[in-house]
Coordinates of C-alpha atoms and ligand atoms in Angstrom, one line a residue:
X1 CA -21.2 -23.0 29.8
X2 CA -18.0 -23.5 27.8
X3 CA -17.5 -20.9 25.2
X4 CA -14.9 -19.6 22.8
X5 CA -14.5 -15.9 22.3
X6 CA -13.9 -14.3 19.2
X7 CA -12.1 -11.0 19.3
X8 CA -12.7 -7.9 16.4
X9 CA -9.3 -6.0 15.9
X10 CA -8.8 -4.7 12.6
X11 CA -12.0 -6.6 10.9
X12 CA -15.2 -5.2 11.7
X13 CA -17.7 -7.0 9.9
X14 CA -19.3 -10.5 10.4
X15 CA -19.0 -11.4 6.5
X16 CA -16.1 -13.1 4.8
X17 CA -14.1 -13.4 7.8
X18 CA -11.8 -16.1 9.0
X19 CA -11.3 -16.0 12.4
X20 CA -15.0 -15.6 13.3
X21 CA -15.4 -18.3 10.5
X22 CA -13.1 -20.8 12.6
X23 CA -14.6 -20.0 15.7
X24 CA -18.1 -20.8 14.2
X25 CA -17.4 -23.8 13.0
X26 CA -15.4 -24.8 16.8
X27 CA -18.4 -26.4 18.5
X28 CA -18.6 -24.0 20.8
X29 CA -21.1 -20.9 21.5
X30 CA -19.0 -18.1 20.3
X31 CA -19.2 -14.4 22.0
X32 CA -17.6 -12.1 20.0
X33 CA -15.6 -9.4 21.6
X34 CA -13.9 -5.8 21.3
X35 CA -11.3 -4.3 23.4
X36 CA -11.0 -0.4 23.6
X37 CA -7.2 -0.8 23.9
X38 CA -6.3 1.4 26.9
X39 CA -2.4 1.7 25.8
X40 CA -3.5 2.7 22.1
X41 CA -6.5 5.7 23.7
X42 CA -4.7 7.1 26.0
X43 CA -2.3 7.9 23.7
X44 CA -4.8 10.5 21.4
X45 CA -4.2 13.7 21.5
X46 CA -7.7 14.8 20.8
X47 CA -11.1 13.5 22.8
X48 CA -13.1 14.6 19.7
X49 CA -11.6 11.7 17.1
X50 CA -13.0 11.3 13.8
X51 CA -11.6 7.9 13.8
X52 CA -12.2 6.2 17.2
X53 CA -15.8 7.5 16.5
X54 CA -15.9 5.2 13.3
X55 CA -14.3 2.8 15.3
X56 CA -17.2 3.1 18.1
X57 CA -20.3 3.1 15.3
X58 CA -18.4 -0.2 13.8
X59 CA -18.1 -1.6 16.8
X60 CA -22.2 -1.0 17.7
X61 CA -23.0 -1.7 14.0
X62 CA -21.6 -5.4 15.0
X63 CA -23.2 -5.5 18.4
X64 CA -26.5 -4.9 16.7
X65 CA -25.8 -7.3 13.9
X66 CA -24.5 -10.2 16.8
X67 CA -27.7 -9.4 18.8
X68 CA -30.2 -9.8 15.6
X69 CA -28.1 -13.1 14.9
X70 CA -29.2 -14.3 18.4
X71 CA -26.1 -13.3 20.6
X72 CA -24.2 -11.4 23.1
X73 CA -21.4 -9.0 21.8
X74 CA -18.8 -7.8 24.5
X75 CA -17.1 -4.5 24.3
X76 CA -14.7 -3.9 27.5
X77 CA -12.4 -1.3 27.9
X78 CA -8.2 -1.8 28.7
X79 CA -5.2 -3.3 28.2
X80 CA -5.6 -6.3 25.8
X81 CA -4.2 -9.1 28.1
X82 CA -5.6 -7.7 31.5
X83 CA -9.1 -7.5 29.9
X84 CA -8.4 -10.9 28.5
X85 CA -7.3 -12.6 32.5
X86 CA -10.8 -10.6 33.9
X87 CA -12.7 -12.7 31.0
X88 CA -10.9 -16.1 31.7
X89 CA -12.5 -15.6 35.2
X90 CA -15.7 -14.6 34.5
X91 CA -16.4 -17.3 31.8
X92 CA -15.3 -21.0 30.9
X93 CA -13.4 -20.1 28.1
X94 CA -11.7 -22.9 25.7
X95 CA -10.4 -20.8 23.0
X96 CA -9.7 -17.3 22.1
X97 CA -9.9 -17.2 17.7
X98 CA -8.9 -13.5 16.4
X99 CA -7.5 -12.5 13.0
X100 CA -3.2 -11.9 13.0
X101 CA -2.5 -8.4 12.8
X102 CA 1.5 -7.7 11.5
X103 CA 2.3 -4.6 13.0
X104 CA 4.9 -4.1 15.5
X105 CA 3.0 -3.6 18.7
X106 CA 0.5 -5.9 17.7
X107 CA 3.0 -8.8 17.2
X108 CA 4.0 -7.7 20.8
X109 CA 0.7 -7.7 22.5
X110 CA -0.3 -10.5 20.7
X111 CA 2.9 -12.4 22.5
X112 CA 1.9 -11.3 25.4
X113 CA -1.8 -12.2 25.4
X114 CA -1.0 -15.9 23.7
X115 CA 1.6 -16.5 27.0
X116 CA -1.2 -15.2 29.2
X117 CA -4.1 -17.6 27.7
X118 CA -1.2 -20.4 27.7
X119 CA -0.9 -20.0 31.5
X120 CA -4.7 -20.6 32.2
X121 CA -4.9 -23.5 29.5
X122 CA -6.6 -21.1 26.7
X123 CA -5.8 -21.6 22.9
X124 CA -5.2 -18.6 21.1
X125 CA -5.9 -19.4 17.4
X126 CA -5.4 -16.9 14.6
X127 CA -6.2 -16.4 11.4
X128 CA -4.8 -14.7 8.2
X129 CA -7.4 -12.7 7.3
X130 CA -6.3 -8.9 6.7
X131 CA -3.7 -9.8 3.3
X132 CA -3.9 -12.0 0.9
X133 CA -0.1 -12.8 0.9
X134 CA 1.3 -12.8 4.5
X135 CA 4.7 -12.7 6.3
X136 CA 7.3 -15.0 4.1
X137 CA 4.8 -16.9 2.1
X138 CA 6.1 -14.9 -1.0
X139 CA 10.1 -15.1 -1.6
X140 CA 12.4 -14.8 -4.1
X141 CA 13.6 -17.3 -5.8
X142 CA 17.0 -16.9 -3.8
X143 CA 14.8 -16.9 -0.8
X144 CA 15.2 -13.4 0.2
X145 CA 12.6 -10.4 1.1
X146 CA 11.4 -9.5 -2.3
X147 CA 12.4 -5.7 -2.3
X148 CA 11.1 -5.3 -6.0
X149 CA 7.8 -4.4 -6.2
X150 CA 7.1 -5.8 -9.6
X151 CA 9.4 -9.1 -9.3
X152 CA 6.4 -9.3 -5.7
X153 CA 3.5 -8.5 -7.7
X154 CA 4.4 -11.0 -10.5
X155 CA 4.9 -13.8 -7.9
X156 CA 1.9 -12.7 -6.2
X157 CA 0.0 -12.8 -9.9
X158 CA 1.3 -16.6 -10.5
X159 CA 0.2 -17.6 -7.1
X160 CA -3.1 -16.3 -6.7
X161 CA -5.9 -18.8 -7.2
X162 CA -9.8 -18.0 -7.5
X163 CA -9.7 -20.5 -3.5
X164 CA -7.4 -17.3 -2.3
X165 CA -10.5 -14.9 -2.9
X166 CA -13.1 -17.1 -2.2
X167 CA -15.1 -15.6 1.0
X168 CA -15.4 -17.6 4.0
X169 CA -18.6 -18.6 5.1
X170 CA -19.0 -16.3 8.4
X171 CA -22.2 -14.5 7.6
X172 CA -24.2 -17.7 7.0
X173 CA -22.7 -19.8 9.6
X174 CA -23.7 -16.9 12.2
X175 CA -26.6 -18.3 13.6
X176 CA -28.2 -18.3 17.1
X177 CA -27.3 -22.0 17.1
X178 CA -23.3 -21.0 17.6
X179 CA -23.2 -17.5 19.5
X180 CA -23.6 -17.6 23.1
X181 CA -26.2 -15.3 24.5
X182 CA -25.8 -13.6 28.0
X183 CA -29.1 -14.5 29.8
X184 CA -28.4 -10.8 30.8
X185 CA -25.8 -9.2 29.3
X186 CA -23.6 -8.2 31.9
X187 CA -23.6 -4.3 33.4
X188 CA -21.2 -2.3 31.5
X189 CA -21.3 -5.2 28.6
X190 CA -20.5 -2.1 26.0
X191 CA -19.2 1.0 27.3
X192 CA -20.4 4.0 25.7
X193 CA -18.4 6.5 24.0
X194 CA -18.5 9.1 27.0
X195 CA -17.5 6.3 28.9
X196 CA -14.7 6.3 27.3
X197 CA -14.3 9.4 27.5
X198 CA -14.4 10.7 23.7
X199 CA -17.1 13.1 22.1
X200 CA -18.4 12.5 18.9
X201 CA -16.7 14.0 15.6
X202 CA -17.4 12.9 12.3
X203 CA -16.1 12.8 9.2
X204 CA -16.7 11.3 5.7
X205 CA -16.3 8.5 5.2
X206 CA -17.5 6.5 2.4
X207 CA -20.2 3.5 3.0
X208 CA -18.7 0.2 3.7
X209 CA -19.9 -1.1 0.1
X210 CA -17.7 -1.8 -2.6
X211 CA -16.9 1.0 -4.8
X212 CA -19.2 1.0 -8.0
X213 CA -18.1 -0.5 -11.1
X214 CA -18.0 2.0 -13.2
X215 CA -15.1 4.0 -10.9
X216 CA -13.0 0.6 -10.4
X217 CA -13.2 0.1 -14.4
X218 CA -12.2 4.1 -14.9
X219 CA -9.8 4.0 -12.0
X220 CA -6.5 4.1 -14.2
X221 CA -7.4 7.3 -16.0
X222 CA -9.2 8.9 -13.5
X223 CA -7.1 8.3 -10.2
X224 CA -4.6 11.3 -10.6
X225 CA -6.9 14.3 -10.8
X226 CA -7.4 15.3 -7.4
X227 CA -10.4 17.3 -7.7
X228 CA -12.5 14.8 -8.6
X229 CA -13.5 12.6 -5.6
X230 CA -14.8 9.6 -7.4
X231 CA -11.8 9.2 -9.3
X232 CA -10.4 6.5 -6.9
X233 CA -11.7 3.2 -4.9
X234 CA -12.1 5.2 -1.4
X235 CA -11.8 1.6 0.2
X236 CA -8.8 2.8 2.2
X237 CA -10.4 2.9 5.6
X238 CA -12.3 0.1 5.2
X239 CA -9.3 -2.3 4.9
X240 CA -7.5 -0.7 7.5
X241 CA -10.9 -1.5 9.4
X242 CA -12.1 -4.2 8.2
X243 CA -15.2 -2.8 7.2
X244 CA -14.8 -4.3 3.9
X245 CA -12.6 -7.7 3.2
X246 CA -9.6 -7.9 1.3
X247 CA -11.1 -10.7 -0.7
X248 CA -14.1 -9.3 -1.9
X249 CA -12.2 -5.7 -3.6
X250 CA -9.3 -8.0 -4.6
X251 CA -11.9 -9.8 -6.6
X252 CA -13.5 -6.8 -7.7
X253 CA -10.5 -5.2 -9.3
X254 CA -9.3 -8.4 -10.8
X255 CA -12.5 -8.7 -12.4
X256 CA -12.4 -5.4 -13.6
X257 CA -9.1 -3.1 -13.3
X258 CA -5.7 -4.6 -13.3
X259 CA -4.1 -1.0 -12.5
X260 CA -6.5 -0.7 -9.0
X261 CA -5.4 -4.6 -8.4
X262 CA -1.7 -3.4 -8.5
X263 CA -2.6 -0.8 -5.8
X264 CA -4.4 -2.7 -3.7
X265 CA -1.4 -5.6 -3.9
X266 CA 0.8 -2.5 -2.7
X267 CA -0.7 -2.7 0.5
X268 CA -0.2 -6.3 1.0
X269 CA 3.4 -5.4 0.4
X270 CA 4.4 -3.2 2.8
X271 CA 2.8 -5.1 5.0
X272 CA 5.0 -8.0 4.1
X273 CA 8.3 -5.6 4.6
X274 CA 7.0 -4.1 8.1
X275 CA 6.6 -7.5 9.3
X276 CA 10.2 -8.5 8.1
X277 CA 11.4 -5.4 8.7
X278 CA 9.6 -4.1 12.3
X279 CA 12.1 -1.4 12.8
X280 CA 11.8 0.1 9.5
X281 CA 8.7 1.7 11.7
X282 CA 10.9 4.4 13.3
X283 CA 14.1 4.0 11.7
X284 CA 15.2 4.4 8.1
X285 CA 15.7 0.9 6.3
X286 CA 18.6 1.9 4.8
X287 CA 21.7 2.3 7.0
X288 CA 23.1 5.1 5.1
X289 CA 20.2 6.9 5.6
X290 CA 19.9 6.9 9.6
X291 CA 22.0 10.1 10.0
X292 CA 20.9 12.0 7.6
X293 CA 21.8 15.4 9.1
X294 CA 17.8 17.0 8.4
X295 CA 16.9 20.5 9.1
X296 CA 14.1 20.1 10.7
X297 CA 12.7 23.9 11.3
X298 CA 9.7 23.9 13.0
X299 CA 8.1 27.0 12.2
X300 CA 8.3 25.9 8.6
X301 CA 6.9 21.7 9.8
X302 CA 4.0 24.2 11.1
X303 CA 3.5 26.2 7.7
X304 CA 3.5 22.3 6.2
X305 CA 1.4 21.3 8.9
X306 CA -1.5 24.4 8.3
X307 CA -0.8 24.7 4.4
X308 CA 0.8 27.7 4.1
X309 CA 4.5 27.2 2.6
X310 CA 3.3 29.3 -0.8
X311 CA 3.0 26.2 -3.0
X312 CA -1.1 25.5 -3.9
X313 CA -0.8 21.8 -4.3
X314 CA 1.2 21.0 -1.1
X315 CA -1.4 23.7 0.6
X316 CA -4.4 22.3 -0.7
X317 CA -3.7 18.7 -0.1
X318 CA -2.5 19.7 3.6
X319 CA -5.8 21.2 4.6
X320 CA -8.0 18.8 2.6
X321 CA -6.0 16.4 5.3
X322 CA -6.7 18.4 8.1
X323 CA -10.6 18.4 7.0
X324 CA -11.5 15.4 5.7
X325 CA -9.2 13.2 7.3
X326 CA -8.2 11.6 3.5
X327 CA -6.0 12.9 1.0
X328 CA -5.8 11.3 -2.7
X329 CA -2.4 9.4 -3.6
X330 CA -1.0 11.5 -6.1
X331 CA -1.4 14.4 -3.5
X332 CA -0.4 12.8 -0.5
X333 CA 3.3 12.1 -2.8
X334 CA 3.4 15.9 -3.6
X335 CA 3.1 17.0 0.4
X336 CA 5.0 14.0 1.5
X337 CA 7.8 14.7 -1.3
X338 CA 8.0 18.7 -0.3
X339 CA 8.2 17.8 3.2
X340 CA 11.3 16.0 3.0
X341 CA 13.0 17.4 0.2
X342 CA 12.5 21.4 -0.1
X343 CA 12.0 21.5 3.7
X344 CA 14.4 18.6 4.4
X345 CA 12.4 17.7 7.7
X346 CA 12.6 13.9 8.9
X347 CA 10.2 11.3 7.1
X348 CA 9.5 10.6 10.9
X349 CA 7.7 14.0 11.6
X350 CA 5.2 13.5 8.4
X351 CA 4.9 10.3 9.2
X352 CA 3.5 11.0 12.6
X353 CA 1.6 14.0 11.1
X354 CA -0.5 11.6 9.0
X355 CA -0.7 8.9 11.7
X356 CA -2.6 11.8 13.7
X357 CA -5.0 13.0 10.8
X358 CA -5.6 10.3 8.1
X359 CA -8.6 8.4 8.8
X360 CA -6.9 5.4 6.9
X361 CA -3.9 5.1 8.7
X362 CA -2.5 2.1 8.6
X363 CA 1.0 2.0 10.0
X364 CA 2.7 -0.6 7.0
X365 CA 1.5 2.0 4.2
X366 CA 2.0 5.2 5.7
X367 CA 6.0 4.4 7.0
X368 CA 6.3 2.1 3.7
X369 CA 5.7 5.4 1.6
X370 CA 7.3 8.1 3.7
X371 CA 10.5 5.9 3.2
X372 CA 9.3 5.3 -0.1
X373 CA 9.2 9.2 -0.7
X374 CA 12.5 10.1 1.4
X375 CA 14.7 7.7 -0.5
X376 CA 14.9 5.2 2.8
X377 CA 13.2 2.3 2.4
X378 CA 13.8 -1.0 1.4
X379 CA 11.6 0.1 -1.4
X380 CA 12.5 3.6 -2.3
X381 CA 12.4 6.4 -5.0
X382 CA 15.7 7.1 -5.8
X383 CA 17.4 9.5 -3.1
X384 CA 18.9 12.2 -5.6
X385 CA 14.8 12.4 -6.9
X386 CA 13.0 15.7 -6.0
X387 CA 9.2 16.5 -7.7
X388 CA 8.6 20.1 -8.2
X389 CA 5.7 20.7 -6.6
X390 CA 4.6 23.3 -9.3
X391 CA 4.9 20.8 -12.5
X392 CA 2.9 18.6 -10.5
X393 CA -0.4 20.8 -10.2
X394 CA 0.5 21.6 -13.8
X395 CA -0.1 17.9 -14.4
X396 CA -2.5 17.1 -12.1
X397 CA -5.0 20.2 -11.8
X398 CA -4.5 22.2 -14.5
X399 CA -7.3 24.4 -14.0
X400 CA -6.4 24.2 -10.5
X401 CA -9.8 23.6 -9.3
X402 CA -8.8 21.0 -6.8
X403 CA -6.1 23.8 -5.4
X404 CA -9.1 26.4 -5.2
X405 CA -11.3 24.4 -3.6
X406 CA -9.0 24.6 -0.5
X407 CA -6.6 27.3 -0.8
X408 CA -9.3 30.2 -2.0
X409 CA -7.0 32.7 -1.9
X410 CA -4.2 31.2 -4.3
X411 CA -3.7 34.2 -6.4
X412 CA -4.3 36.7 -4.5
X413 CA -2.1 39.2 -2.1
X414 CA -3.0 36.7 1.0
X415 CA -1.6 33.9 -0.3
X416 CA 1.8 33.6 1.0
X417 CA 5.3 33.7 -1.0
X418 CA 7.0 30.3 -1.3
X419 CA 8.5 29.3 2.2
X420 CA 11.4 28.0 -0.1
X421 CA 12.6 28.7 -3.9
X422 CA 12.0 24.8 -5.3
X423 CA 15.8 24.6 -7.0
X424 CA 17.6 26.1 -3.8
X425 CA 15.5 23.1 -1.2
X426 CA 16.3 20.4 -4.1
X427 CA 20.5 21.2 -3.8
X428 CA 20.2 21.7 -0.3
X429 CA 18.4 18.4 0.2
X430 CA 20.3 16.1 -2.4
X431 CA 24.0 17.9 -1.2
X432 CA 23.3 16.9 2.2
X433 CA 22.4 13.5 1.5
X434 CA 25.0 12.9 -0.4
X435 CA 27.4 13.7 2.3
X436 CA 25.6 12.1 4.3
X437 CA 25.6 8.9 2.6
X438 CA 29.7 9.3 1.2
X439 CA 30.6 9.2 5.2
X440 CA 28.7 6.1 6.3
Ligands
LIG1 C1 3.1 9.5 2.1 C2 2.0 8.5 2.0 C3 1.4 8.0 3.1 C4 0.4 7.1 3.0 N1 -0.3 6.6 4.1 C5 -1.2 5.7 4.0 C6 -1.9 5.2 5.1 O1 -1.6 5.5 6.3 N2 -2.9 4.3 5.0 C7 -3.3 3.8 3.7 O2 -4.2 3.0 3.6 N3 -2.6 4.2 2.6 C8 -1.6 5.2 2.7 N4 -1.0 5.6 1.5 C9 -1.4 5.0 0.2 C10 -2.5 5.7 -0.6 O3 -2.3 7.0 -0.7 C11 -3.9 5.4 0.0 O4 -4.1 4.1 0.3 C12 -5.0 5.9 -1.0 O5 -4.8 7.2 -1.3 C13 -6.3 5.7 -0.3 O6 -7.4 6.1 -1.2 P1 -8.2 5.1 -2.1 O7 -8.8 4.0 -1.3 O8 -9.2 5.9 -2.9 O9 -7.1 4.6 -3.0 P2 -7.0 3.9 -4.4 O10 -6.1 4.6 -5.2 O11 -8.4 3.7 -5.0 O12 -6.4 2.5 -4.1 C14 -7.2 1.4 -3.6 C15 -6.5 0.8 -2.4 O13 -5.2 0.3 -2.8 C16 -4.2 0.5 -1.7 N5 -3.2 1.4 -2.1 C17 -3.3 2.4 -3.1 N6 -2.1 3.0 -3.2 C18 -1.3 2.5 -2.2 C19 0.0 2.8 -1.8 N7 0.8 3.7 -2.4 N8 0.5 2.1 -0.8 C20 -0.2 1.1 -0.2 N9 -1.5 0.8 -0.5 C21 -2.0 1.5 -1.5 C22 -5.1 1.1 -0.6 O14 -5.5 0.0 0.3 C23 -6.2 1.7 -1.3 O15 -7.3 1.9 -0.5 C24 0.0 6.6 1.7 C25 0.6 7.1 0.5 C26 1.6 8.1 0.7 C27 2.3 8.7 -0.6

């Protein structure tokens, strides 16, 4: 039988999406497909991972959905194009329909996989699906990279129609009519997660609904008090996932919160300026800011690390991390901001440190607003700016019942000193940069 394959990456969820859509609509008995990407697992450090267990649940969530739609779902385990060449052999396949994914190794292994299918006369077709706005479909009028984040989201404004947010017809055109079904499904069809050799550990994560109206339509005076948890969307790892479409909270928010539609267009640009921009993933945008002479201690990246440098917001925020696996914006600015200012350890180092521990981690945010936060992006708080960390808690948790809930012993002879006096680690920082930036 000739079939087409549809492959899950970063959008778990049969509804409103447009690559399965496409394949649906091919002709041809789909079977939807996962890969457990060997080069991306063997890479975690941990076998007990909050997030590849989401991943897992997802990707049996889907399975179970697929089979009570009348077909087969395939999970295999490997490297994306050799998994890919084991399935052109084992099945007549015409096409291969997935979603585009703009991150630098994906672009990669996507290259890799399309030259593959090429050789055995196999479209690959795919699908924007994760952003409303992709790669250069938003300029300048000049017809450079907008760099501006309000010059990109007035563009984006004037060029967003109701069609743009309108959600494709996935979950009604899934029908046992257009999946293939396995007469058996094969052995090892889904590997399970011992297979794959993880263990379960789970953390919170928020159901893959849209958030409720009332916190969308509060969102703007609610989002910057960290101890209450409903104050934002909590949508975070469901767009890096998938869980949830981009359409549908886009649609949301503009029907209800303009201030939570700004954030969410945020994401869509960074994602723009990774995909411009792929290096800005492990080097500063900014030239001037490549050899910037950091100090890098580590027994003080550790103290960041475990929340103990002596300041309660930066404390709290870092073991609420280490958790929950989440950390609210306005928090996630203050430990990102102390990091590479009153520690003046490279943007790199958080970066990773967040890549590790935040369930949402999505590559084009996170490096988008370390750069943001060390002054080195293409969009960037001024260099010369440094937050104190204590006028922040004043502002955002006066009471400081957000910083009690994780640091209990603030106030008390436990709690350590402060690792660094704020004014001393803002000169040190801002002198050095300077130099820095007067001798390239
Ligand atoms: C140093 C640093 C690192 C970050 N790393 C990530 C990351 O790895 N993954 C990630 O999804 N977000 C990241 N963010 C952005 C933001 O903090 C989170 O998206 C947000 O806290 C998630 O919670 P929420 O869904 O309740 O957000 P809400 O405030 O309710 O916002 C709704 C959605 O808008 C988008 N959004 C909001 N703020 C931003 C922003 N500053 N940049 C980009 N998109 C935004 C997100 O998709 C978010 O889910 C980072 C921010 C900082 C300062």
């Amino acid at each position: 039988m000739r079939i087409c394959l549809f492959w899950h990456r970063r959008d778990l969820r049969i509804h409103d999406n447009a690559g399965l859509a496409a394949a649906l609509a091919s002709g041809l008995p789909v079977l939807p497909l996962f890969i457990y990407d060997a080069d991306i697992l063997t890479q975690l450090p941990e076998r007990a991972d909050a997030r590849f267990t989401f991943i897992y649940d997802q990707v049996e969530r889907l399975a179970a959905e697929t089979a009570a739609a009348g077909g087969t779902f395939l999970a295999r385990y490997g490297r994306p194009s050799e998994v890919l060449a084991q399935l052109a052999q084992e099945f007549d396949l015409a096409a291969v329909y997935t979603n585009e994914d703009y991150e630098p190794y994906a672009r990669q292994r996507d290259a890799e996989v399309e030259a593959l299918l090429r050789t055995r006369g196999i479209a690959f077709y795919r699908y924007k699906d994760q952003v409303i706005f992709a790669k250069g479909e938003i300029m300048t009028k000049s017809g450079t990279v907008p760099k501006v984040f309000g010059a990109y989201h007035k563009a984006y404004q004037g060029r967003l129609t109701d069609e743009q947010l309108h959600p494709y017809p996935s979950a009604v055109a899934i029908t046992a009519g257009n999946l293939a079904r396995l007469p058996s499904a094969p052995a090892g069809a889904r590997p399970t997660l011992l297979d794959l050799g993880f263990e379960r550990r789970e953390q919170y994560v928020p159901t893959n609904e849209l958030p409720p109206a009332d916190v969308v339509r509060s969102y703007h005076r609610t989002r910057d008090t960290p101890a209450n948890t409903k104050g934002t969307a909590r949508i975070s790892v469901q767009l890096r996932f998938g869980t949830l479409s981009v359409r549908e909270v886009l649609s949301q928010a503009r029907e209800l919160n303009p201030k939570l539609m700004a954030e969410i267009i945020w994401r869509d640009f960074f994602m723009m300026l990774l995909w411009h921009f792929p290096n800005t993933a492990s080097e500063a945008y900014d030239p001037r800011m490549r050899d910037i002479p950091y100090r890098n201690n580590e027994d003080e990246f550790r103290a960041w690390c475990e929340g103990r440098t002596g300041y309660p917001l930066v404390d709290a925020g870092m073991r609420e991390l280490n958790a929950t696996g989440y950390l609210p914006n306005r928090v996630r600015m203050t430990v990102a901001g102390f990091l590479v200012k009153h520690l003046f350890i490279d943007w790199r180092w958080g970066e990773r440190y967040f890549a590790d521990k935040l369930l949402d981690y999505e590559q084009a945010s996170n490096v988008g607003n370390w750069q943001w936060m060390a002054g080195t992006g293409a969009v960037a708080a001024p260099w010369f700016r440094v937050y104190s960390p204590q006028s922040q808690l004043a502002q955002v948790d006066p009471q400081q019942e957000y910083v009690k809930r994780w640091v209990p012993e603030v106030g008390t002879p436990a709690y350590p000193a402060p690792i660094v006096e704020h004014s001393l680690g803002r000169e040190r920082a801002v002198e050095a940069i300077r130099a820095a930036r007067m001798q390239s």
